[in-house]
PDB file of C-alpha atoms in Angstrom:
ATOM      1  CA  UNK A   1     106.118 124.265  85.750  1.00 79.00           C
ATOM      2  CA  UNK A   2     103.894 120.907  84.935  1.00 93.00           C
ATOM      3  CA  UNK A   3     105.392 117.052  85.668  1.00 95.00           C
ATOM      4  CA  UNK A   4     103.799 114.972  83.646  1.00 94.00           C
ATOM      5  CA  UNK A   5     104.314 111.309  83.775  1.00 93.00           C
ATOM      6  CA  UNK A   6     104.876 109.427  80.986  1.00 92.00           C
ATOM      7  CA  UNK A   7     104.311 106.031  80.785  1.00 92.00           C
ATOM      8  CA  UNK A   8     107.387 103.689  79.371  1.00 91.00           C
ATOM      9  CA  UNK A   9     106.672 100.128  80.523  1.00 93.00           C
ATOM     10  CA  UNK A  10     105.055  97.672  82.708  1.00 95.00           C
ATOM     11  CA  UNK A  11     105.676  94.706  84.336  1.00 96.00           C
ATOM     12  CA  UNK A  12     103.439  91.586  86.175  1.00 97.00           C
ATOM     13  CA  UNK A  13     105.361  89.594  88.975  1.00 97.00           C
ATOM     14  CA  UNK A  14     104.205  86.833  90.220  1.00 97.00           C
ATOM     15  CA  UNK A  15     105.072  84.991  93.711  1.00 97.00           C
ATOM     16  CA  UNK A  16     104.301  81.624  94.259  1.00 97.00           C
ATOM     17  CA  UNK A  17     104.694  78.638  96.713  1.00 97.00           C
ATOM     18  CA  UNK A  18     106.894  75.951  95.093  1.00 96.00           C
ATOM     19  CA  UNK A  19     107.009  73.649  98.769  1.00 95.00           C
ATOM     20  CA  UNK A  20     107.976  73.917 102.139  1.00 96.00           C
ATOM     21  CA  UNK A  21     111.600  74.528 103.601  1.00 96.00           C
ATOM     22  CA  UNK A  22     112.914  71.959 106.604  1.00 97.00           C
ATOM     23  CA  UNK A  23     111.534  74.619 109.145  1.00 96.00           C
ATOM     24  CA  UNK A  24     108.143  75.018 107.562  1.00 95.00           C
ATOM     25  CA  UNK A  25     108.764  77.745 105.655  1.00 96.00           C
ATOM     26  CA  UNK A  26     107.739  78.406 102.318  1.00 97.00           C
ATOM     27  CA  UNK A  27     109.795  78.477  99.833  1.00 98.00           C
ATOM     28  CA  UNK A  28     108.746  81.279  97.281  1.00 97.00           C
ATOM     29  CA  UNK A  29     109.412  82.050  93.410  1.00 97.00           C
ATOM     30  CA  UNK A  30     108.541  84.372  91.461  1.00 97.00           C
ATOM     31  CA  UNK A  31     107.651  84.894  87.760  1.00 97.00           C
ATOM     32  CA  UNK A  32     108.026  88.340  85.607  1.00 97.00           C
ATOM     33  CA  UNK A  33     106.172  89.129  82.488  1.00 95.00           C
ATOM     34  CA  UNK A  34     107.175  92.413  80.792  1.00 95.00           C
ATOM     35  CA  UNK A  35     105.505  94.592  78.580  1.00 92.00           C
ATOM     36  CA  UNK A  36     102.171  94.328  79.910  1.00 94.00           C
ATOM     37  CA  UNK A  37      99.776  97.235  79.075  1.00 90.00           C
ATOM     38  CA  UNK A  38     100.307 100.272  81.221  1.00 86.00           C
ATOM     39  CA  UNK A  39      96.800 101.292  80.660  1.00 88.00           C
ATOM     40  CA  UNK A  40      95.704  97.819  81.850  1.00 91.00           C
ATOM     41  CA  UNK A  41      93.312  97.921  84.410  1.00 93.00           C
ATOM     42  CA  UNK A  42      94.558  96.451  87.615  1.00 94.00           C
ATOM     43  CA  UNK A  43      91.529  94.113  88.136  1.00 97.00           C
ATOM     44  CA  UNK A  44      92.349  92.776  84.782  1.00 95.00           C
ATOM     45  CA  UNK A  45      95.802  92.316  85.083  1.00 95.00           C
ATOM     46  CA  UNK A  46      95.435  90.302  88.574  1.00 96.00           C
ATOM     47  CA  UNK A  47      92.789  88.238  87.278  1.00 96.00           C
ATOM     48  CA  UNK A  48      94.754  87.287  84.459  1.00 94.00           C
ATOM     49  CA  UNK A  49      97.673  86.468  86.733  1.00 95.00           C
ATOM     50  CA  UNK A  50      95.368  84.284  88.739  1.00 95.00           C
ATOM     51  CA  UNK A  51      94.105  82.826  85.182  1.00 95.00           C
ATOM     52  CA  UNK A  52      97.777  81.789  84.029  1.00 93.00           C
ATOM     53  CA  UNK A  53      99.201  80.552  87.365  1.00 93.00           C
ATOM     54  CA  UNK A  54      96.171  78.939  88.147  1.00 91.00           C
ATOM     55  CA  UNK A  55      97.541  76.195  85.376  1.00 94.00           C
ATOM     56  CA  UNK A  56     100.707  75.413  87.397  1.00 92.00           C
ATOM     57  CA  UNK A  57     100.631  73.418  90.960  1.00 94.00           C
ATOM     58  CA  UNK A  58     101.761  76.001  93.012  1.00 94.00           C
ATOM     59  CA  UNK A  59      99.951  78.560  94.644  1.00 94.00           C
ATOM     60  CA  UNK A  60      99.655  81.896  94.053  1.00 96.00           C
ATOM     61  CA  UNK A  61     100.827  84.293  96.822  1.00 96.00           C
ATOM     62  CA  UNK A  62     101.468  87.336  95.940  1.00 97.00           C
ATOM     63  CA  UNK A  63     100.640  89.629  92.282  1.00 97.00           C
ATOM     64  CA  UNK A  64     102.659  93.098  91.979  1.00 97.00           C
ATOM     65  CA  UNK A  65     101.650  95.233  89.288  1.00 97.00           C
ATOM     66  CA  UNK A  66     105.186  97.398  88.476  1.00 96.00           C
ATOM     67  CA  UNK A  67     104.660 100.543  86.094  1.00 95.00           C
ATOM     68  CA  UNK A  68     107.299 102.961  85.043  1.00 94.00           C
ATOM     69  CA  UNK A  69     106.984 106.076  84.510  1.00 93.00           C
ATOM     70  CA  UNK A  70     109.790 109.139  83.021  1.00 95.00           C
ATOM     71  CA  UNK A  71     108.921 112.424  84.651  1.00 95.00           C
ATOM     72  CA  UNK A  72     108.982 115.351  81.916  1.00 94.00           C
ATOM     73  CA  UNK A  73     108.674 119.175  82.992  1.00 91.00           C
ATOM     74  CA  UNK A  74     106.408 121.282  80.673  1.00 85.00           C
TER      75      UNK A  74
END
């Protein structure tokens, strides 16, 4: 028996730095943007997240790439 993954949807998250908490801390957000192409390649997809939030005044911290997949048996 074959598994074979089957792509169903993507989605780009984006953390940023909005300030600083009382301690110093950051204080982090984060952004979602669904349905991004799971055949995206991930170079392209984190340089367009750095494109996009690179408009806004906060910093970019983080990028996470999420892809589901179903699992069917052949």
């Amino acid at each position: 028996m074959a598994v074979v993954g089957v792509p169903l949807n993507s989605t780009l998250v984006v953390v940023y730095q909005t300030g600083l908490t009382p301690a110093e801390g950051p204080v982090l957000r984060q952004k979602s943007l669904s349905d991004v192409r799971s055949d995206a390649a991930e170079q392209a997809v984190y340089e367009a997240a750095h494109a996009l939030f690179g408009l806004a005044q906060y910093p970019v911290i983080d990028v996470l790439y999420r892809k589901n997949f179903e699992l069917v048996d052949e």
